[in-house]
XYZ file of C-alpha atoms in Angstrom:
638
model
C 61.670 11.923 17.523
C 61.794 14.414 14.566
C 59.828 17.552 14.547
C 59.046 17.255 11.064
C 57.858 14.385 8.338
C 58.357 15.799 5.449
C 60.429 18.126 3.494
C 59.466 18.761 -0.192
C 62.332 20.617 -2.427
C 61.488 22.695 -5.606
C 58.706 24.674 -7.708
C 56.758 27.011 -6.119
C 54.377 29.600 -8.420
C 50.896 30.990 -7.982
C 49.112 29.203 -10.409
C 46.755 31.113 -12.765
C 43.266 29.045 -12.822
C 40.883 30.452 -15.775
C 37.832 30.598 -14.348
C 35.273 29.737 -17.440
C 35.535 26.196 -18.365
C 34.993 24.630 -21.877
C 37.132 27.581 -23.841
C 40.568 28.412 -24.917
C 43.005 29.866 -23.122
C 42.878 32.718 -24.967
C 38.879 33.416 -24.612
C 39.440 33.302 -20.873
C 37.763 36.361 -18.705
C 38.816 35.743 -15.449
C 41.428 33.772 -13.237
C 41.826 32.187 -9.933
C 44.701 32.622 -8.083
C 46.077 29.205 -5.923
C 50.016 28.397 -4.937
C 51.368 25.847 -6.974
C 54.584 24.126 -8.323
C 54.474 20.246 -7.583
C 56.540 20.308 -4.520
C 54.512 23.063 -2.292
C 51.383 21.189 -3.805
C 52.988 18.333 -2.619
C 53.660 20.165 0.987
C 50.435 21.663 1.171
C 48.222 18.428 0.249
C 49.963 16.312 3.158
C 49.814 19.310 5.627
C 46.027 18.626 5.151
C 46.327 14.703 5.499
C 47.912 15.567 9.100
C 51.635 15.487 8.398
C 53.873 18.129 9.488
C 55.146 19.255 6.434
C 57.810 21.960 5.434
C 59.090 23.399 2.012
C 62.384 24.558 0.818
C 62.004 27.278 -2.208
C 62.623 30.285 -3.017
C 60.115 33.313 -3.964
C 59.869 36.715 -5.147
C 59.905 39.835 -2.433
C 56.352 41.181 -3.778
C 52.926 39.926 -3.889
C 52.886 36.816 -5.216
C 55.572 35.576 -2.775
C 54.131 36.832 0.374
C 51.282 35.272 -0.884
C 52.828 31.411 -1.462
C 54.638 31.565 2.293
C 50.941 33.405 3.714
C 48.973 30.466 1.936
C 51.572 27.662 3.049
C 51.215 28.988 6.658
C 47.270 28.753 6.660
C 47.836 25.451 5.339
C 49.590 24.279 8.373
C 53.023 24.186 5.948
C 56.511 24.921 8.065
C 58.217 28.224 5.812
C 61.769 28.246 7.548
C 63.230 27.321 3.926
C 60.920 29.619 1.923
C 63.711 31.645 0.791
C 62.710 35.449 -0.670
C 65.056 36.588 -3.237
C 65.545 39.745 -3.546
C 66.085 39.849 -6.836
C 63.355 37.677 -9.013
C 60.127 37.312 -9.344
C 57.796 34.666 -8.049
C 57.034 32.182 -10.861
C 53.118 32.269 -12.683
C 51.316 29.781 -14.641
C 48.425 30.472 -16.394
C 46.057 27.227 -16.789
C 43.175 26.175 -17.930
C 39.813 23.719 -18.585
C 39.511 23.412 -22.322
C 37.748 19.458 -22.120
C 38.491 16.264 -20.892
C 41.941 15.605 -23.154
C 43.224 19.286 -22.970
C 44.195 21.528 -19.772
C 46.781 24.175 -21.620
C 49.208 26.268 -19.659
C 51.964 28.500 -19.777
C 54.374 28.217 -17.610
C 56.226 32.069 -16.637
C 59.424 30.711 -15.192
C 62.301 33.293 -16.659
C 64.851 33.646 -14.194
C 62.268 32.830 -11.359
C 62.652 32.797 -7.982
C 62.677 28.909 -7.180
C 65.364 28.824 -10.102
C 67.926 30.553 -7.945
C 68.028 27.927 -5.188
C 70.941 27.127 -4.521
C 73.233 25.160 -1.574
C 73.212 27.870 0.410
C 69.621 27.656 1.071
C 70.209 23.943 2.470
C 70.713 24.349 6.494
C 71.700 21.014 7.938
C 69.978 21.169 10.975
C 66.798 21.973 9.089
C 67.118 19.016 6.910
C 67.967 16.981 10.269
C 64.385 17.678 11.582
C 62.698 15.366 8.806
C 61.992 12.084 8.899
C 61.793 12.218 4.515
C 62.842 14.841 1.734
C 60.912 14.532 -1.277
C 62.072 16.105 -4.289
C 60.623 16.557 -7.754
C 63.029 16.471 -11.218
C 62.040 19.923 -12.678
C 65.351 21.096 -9.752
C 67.498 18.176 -11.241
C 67.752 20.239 -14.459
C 69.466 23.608 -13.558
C 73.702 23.083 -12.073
C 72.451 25.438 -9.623
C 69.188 24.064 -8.174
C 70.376 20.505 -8.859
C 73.291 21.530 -6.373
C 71.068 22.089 -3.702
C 68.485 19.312 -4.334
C 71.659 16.773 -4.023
C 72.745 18.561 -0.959
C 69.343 18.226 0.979
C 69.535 14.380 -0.248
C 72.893 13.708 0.962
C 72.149 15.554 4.681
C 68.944 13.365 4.444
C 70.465 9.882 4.400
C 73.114 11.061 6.549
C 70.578 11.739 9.198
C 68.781 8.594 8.320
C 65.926 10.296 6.779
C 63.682 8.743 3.897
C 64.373 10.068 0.364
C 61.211 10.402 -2.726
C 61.311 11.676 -6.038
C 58.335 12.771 -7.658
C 60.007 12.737 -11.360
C 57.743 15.538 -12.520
C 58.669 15.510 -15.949
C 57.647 18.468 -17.639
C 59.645 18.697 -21.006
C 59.632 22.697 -21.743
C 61.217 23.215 -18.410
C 63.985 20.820 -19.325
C 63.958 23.430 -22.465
C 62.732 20.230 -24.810
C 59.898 22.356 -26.313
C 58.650 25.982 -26.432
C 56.828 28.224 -24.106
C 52.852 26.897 -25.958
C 53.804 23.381 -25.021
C 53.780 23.515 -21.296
C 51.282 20.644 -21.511
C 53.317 18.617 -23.360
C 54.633 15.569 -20.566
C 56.796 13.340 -22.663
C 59.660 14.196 -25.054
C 62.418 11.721 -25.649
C 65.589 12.755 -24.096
C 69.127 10.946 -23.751
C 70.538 14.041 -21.827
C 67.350 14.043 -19.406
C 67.604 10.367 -18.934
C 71.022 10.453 -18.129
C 70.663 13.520 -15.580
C 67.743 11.255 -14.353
C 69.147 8.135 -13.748
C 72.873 9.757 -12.151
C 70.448 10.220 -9.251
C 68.392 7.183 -8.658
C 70.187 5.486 -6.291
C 70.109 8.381 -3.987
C 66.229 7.421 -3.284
C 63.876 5.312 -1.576
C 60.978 5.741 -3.533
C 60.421 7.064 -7.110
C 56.994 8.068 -7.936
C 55.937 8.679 -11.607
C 53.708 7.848 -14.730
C 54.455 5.493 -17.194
C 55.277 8.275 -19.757
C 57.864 9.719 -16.716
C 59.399 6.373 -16.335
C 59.940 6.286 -19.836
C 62.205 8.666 -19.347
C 64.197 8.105 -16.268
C 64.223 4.687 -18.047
C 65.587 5.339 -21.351
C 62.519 3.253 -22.862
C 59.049 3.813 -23.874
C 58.716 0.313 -23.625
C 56.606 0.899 -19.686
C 58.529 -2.483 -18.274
C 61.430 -1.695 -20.038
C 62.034 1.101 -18.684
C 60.887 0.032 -14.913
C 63.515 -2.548 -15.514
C 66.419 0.091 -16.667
C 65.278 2.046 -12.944
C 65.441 -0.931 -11.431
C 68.978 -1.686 -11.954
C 69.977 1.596 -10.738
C 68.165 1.134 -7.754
C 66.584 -0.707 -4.956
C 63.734 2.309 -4.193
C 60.289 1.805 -4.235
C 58.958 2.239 -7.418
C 55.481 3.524 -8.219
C 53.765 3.625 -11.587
C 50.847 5.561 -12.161
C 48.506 4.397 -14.359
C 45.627 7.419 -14.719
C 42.483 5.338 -14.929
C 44.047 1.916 -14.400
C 45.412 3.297 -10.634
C 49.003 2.893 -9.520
C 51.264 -0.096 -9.381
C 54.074 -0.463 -6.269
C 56.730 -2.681 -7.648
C 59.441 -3.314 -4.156
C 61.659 -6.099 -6.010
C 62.106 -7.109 -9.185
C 59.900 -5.829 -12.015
C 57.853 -8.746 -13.164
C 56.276 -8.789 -17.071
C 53.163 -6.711 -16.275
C 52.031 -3.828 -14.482
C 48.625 -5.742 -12.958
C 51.337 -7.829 -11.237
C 52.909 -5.150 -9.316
C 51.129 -4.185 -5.613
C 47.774 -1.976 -6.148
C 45.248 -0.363 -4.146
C 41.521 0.484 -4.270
C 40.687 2.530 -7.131
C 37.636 5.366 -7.239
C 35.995 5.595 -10.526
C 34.917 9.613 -10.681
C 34.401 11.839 -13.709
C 37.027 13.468 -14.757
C 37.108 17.147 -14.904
C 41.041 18.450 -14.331
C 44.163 16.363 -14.932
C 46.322 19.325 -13.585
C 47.466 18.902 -9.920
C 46.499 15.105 -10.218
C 49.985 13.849 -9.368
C 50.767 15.871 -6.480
C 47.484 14.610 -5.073
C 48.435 11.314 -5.712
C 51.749 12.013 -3.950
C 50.384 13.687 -1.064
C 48.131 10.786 -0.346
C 51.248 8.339 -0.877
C 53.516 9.892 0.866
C 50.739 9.615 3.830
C 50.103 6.225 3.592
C 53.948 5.657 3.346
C 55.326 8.011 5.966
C 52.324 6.650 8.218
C 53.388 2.896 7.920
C 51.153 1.886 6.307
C 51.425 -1.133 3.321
C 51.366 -0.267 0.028
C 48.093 -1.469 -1.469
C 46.498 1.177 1.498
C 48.933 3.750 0.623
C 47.976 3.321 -2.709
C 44.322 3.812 -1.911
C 45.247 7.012 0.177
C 47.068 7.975 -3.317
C 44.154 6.957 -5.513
C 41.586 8.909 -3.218
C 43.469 11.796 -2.848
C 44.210 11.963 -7.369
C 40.353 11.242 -7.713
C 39.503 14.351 -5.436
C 42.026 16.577 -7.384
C 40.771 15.320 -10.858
C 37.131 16.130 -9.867
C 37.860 19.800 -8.615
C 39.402 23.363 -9.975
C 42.260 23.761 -8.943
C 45.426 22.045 -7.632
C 45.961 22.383 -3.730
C 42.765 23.887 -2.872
C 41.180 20.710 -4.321
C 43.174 18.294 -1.970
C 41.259 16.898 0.905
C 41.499 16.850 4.510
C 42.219 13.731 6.303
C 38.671 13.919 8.736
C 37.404 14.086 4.138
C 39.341 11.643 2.860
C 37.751 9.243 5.588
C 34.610 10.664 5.220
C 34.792 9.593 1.894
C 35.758 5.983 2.619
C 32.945 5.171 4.571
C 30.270 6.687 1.815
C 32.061 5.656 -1.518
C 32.034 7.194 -4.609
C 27.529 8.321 -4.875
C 28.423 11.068 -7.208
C 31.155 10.297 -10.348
C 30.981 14.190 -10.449
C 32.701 14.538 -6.826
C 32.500 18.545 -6.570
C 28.551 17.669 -7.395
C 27.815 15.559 -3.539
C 26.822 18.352 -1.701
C 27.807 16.729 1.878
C 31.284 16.093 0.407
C 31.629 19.774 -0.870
C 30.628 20.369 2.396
C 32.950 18.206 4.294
C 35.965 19.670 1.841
C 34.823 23.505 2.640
C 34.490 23.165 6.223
C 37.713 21.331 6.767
C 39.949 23.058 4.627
C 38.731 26.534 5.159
C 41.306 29.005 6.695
C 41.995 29.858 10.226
C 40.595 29.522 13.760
C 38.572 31.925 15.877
C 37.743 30.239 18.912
C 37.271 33.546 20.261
C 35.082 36.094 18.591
C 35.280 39.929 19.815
C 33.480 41.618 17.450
C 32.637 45.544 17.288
C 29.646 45.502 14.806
C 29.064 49.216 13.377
C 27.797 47.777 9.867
C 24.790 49.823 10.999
C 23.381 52.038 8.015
C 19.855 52.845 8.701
C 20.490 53.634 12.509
C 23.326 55.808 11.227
C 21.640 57.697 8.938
C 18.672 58.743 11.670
C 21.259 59.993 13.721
C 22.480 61.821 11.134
C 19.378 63.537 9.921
C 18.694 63.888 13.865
C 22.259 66.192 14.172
C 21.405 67.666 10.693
C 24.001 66.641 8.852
C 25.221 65.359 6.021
C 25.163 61.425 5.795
C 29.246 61.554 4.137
C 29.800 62.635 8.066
C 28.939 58.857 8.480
C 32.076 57.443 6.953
C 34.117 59.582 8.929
C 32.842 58.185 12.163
C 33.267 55.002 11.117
C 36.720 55.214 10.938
C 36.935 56.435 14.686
C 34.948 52.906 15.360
C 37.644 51.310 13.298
C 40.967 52.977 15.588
C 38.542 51.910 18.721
C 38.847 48.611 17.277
C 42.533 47.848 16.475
C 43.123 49.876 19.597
C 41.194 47.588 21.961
C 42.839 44.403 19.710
C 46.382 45.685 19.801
C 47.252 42.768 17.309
C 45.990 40.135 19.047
C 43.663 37.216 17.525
C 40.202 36.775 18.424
C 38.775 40.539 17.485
C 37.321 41.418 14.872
C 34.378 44.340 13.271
C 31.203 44.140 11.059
C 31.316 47.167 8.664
C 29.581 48.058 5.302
C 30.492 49.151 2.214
C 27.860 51.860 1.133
C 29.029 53.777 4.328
C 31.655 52.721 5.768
C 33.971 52.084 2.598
C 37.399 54.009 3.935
C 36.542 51.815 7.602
C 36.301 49.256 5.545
C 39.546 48.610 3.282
C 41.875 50.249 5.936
C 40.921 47.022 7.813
C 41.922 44.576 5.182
C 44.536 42.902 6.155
C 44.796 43.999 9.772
C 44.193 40.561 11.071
C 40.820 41.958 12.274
C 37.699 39.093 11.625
C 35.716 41.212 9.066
C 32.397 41.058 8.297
C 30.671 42.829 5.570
C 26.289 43.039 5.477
C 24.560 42.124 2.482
C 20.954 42.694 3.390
C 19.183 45.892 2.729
C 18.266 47.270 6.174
C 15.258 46.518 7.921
C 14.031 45.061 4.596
C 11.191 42.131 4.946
C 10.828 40.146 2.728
C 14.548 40.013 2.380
C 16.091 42.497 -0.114
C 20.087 42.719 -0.898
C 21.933 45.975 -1.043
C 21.863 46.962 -4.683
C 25.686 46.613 -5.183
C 24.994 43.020 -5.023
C 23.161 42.516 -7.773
C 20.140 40.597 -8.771
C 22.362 37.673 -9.436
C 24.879 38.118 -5.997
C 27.296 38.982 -8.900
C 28.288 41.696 -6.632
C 30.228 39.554 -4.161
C 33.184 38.556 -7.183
C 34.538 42.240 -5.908
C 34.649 40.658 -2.538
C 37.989 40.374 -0.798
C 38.148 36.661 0.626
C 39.204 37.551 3.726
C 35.516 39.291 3.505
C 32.610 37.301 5.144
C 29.228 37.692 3.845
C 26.579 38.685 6.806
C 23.167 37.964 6.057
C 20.461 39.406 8.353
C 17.329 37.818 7.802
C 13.615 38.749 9.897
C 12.119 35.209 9.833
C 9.996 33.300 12.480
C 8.414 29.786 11.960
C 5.410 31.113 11.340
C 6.081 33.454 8.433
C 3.199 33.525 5.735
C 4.019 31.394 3.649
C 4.614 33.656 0.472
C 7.001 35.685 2.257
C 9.123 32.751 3.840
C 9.341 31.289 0.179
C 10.604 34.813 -1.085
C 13.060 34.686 1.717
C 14.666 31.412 1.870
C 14.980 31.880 -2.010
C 16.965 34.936 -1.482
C 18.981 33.037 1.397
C 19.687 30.240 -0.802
C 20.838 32.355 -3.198
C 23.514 34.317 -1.636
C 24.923 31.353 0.177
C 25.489 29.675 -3.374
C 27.004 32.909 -4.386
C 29.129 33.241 -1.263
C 30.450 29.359 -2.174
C 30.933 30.131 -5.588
C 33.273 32.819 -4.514
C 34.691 31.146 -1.883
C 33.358 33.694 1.035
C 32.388 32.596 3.909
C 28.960 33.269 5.370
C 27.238 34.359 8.236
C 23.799 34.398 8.848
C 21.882 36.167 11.641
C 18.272 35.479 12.240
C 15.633 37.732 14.663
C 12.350 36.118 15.115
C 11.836 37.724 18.282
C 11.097 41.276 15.726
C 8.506 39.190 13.679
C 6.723 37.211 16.130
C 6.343 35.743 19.435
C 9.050 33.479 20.576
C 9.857 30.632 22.994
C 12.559 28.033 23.965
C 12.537 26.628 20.369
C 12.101 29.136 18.158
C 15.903 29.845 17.633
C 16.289 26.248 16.906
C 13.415 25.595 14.998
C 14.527 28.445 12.400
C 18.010 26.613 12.289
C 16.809 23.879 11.337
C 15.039 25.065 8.658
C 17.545 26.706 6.931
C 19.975 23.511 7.277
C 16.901 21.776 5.456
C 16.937 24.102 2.549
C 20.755 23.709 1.851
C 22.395 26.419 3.899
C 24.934 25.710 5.948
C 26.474 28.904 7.088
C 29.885 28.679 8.632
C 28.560 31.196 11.303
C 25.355 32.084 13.338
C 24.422 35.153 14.989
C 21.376 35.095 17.234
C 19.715 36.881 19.652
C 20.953 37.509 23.157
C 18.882 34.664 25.092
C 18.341 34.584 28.747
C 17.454 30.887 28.219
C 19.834 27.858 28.999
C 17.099 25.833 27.091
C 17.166 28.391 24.145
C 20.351 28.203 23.696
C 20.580 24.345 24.429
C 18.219 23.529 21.985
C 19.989 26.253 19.173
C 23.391 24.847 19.556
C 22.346 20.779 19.385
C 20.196 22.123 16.054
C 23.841 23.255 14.791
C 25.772 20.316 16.057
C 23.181 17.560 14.882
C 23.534 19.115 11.257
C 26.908 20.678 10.879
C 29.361 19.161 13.066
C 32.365 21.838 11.492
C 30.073 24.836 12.312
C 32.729 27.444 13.091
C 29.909 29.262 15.486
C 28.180 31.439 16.842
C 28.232 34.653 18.184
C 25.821 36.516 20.491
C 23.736 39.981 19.140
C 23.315 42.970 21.042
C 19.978 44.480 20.019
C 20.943 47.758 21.261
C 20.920 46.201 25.023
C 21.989 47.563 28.255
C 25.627 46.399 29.048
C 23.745 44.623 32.579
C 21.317 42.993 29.720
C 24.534 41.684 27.653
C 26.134 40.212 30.877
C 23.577 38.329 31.526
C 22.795 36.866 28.324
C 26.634 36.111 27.893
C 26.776 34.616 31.281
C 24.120 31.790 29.589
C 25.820 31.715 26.589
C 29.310 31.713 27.141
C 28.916 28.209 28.785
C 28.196 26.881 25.415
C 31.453 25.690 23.736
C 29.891 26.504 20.281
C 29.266 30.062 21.409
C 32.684 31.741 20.550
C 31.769 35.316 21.364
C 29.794 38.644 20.688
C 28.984 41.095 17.553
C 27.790 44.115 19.434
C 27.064 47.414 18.086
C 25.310 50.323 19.597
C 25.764 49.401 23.026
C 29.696 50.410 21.649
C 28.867 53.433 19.382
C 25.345 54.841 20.042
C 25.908 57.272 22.773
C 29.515 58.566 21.443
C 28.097 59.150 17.808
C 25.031 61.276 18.092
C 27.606 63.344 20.671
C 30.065 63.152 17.666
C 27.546 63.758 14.450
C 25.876 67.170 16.824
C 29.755 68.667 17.161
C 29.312 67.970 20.907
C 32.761 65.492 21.491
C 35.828 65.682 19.032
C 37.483 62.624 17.383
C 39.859 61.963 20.390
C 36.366 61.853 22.449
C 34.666 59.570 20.279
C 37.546 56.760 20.417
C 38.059 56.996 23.886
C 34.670 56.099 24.757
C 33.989 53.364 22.258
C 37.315 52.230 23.163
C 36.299 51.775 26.830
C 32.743 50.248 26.198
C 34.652 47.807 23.521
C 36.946 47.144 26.348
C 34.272 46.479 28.962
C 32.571 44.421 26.930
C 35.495 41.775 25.948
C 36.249 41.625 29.295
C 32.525 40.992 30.238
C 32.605 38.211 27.868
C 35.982 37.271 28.907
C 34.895 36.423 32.676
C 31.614 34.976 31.870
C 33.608 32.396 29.538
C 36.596 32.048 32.825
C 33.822 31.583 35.026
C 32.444 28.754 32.829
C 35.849 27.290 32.868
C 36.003 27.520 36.419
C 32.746 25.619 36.802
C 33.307 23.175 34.884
């Protein structure tokens, strides 16, 4: 048994994605940032279909390569042969949506980092772990990353492994044409073709379109040139078709492509070309490397193009394997496949990064508590920022680098708090909600439009809390569920995640299905946060009732997490002793119980810094390991 399926060989570059659609490259405003380069596509999109997947590259030491190997690692991707060179930069490409026909982009590849692989950065016993090595030709065109690509190959068969080539031809990084024509894909080329076809034989499948065949071929004559590959080799060969599918051809190559094996096709609109092919190869090399035959290979390949020609992006458009099947049982009900809600659904909540099946969370987002205190001590409301950074070192202190923690702080306050915590590995939620507002008002660095949350980290997730109950005039639950809707569109368009805490029990009287009834309701309207925080219920039924409501509508909810309300530590323990035996419960957001007593002490002059930390540190404490033994002592029951 090998440890690994695949190993792709190659590009790797943050890609560059304008942002507006319909314009120039040149008119572009604004630009998303995804990894790229066909092969870590390639290892990303069948990390997602459930194969363990690794990449060999090489990338800058600086921001865009930390980001590639971070990305890769959320994505499930092995990084043992992500290589940082110390000396070059990561690669860029800049890209866009100018229509249907045209998707121009530059491609920033001078001296880059994946340029410099070389043999060295080929361990044997690495290669020896995969069951295939997949390479792509852009590395066939360099002496010094062809070196290595041929090395990787050679371990491979020696260890039995499968061999692919994706042949990736991209003329301007063969140095065909100049640095405006990196959408150019075919250029005639007796040098490439011969550099092509000197390594053929060394693979079992060759994957390419028919203008990329043309090449390895020597032909643009399509059978021609299949025919030319052919007699240099007995892979696999796969010709894709765009519209028309793909077409396997095992033996000979007969007089047509429609003779050659196919699978189900997906008519969808399409919307982006770029990233297509390293779909397609992700799904084939899934269907392949899975055993399957090769007209359901195909239609793993064909799926996974159609969901990367529908999307922005490359990678990030790829699906997940519990989507892709998803998407087999309901067929293609929108051509437009980023517009079927329950599919963009399916895609975010499957793909989305990270797990937190534990949720510690020290909320001090607080502003209008804060600033009582404040006024109550007499001073100035700046003093508030500085406190919140003491909550902050209670925080990492009581986490120590573990998973599972994690704060709720604001902005308009707590800004220094805040930003120190990026990148901590700290859960971090950020409010959005003006305090104690009803009908539902945002904080005003929002904006009208939620334009606001673009300045967002994405690490960042957006915390709604909204004062509803069931039986809300109806004005005012209009005006709030608008504003709701809203900022959850917002938070999707800027690929935040959301959480959303409701209190009915502040509006109006409440019973066993109150909770549940609200969650419903805002599943009905379109909402689908990927977190809930409710109230701390006494009530097995409560919370039975609030948790099927989740389940019965969002299967991929990533949870919910218990309020404190300013309650008693005794109160807490026994609301997390009813919670905690719900699986779909992951934890706590608790705030004053934490903070209240050491900050008024603090803002009066009474305790110094040291003071303040200590205690919070100790009630933060106490209260993970409250919730800690009420969720052993479920264990233990069960």
């Amino acid at each position: 048994m090998k440890s690994l399926d695949l190993i792709t060989i190659g590009r790797s570059s943050v890609d560059l994605y304008g942002a507006q659609v319909g314009g120039r490259l040149e008119d572009m405003g604004s630009f998303n940032k995804y990894i790229g380069g066909s092969p870590t596509n390639i290892a990303a999109g069948t990390a997602r279909l459930g194969l363990k997947s690794a990449l060999i590259t090489r990338v800058g030491d600086e921001h865009m390569g930390r980001f590639i190997r971070e990305e890769l690692e959320r994505e499930g991707v092995d990084t043992r042969g992500v290589v940082t060179d110390p000396e070059r930069l990561t690669a860029l490409v800049l890209l866009g949506i100018r229509d249907q026909e045209q998707f121009p982009l530059i491609f920033y590849r001078e001296n880059c980092a994946d340029m410099a692989l070389g043999e060295e950065d080929i361990d044997p016993d690495f290669i020896a772990e995969a069951r295939c090595v997949c390479a792509t030709g852009t590395h066939l065109s360099h002496p010094r990353t062809e070196a290595a690509v041929l090395k990787a190959l050679r371990l491979a068969r020696e260890h039995g492994a499968l061999t692919a080539l994706d042949i990736d031809y991209r003329p301007n990084l063969w140095g065909l044409a100049g640095h405006g024509a990196g959408e150019s894909r075919f250029i005639e080329s007796e040098r490439v073709t011969a550099k092509l076809q000197s390594t053929l034989p060394l693979f079992d499948l060759i994957v390419g379109t028919e203008e990329e065949f043309h090449i390895a071929g020597g032909s643009t004559d399509t059978i021609e040139a299949l025919r030319n590959v052919r007699a240099l080799t007995n892979a696999v060969l796969v010709c894709k078709r765009g519209p028309m599918g793909a077409s396997a051809f095992s033996g000979s190559i007969p007089d047509t492509l429609d003779e050659g094996e196919a699978g189900e096709g997906f008519p969808i609109e399409v919307f982006n070309v770029l990233g297509a092919g390293d779909g397609f190869m992700s799904g084939l090399l899934k269907g392949w490397l899975s055993g399957e035959n090769w007209p359901t290979a195909l239609k793993y390949a064909n799926a996974c193009g159609a969901f990367a020609v529908s999307r922005h992006g490359c990678a990030p458009a790829y699906p997940s394997l519990e989507e892709l099947e998803y998407f087999f049982r309901t067929g293609v009900r929108e051509k437009a496949l980023r517009k079927d809600a329950a599919l963009e659904q399916v895609h975010w909540a499957t793909t989305r990064h990270g797990d937190w099946p534990q949720m510690r969370v020290f909320a001090f987002d607080h502003r209008m508590q804060f600033e009582a205190m404040a006024d109550e001590a007499g001073v100035s409301h700046e003093r508030i920022g500085e406190f919140k950074k003491l909550c902050l070192q209670a925080a990492m202190t009581v986490a120590d680098g573990r998973h599972g923690y994690g704060i709720l702080c604001d902005e308009r306050l707590g800004r220094e708090a805040l930003h120190t915590a990026s990148g901590s590995g700290l859960w971090i939620g950020r409010p959005v909600e003006w305090p104690g507002s009803r009908p539902l008002a945002l904080e005003p660095a929002i904006g009208p439009d939620c334009g606001g949350l673009n300045e967002w980290p994405l690490e960042n997730v957006v915390k709604l809390l909204c004062f509803y109950h069931p039986d809300d005039d109806p004005t005012v639950k209009e005006e709030q569920e608008s504003t709701v809707k809203r900022l959850f569109a917002a938070s999707r368009r800027n690929r935040l995640e959301m959480l959303l805490e409701i209190i009915p029990s502040k509006v109006g009287p409440c019973d066993d299905n109150t909770v549940a009834t609200v969650i419903d309701r805002f599943y009905r309207i379109g909402v689908f946060p990927d977190w809930w925080k409710l109230e701390p219920m006494t009530s097995h039924s409560a919370w039975q009732k609030a948790c099927d409501t989740i389940k019965r509508h969002d299967p991929h909810s990533r949870g919910i997490v218990v309020l404190g309300l300013d309650a008693p530590e005794k109160e807490l323990e026994d609301s997390f002793a009813v919670a905690a035996s719900f699986d779909l419960v992951k934890g706590f957001a608790v705030g004053r119980t934490i903070f209240a007593h050491a900050a008024r002490r603090w803002l009066s002059g009474a305790i110094d810094d040291q003071t303040a930390i200590a205690e919070m540190t100790q009630n933060y404490a106490n209260l993970c390991t409250v919730w800690d033994r009420a969720r052993a002592s479920r264990g233990a029951a069960a």
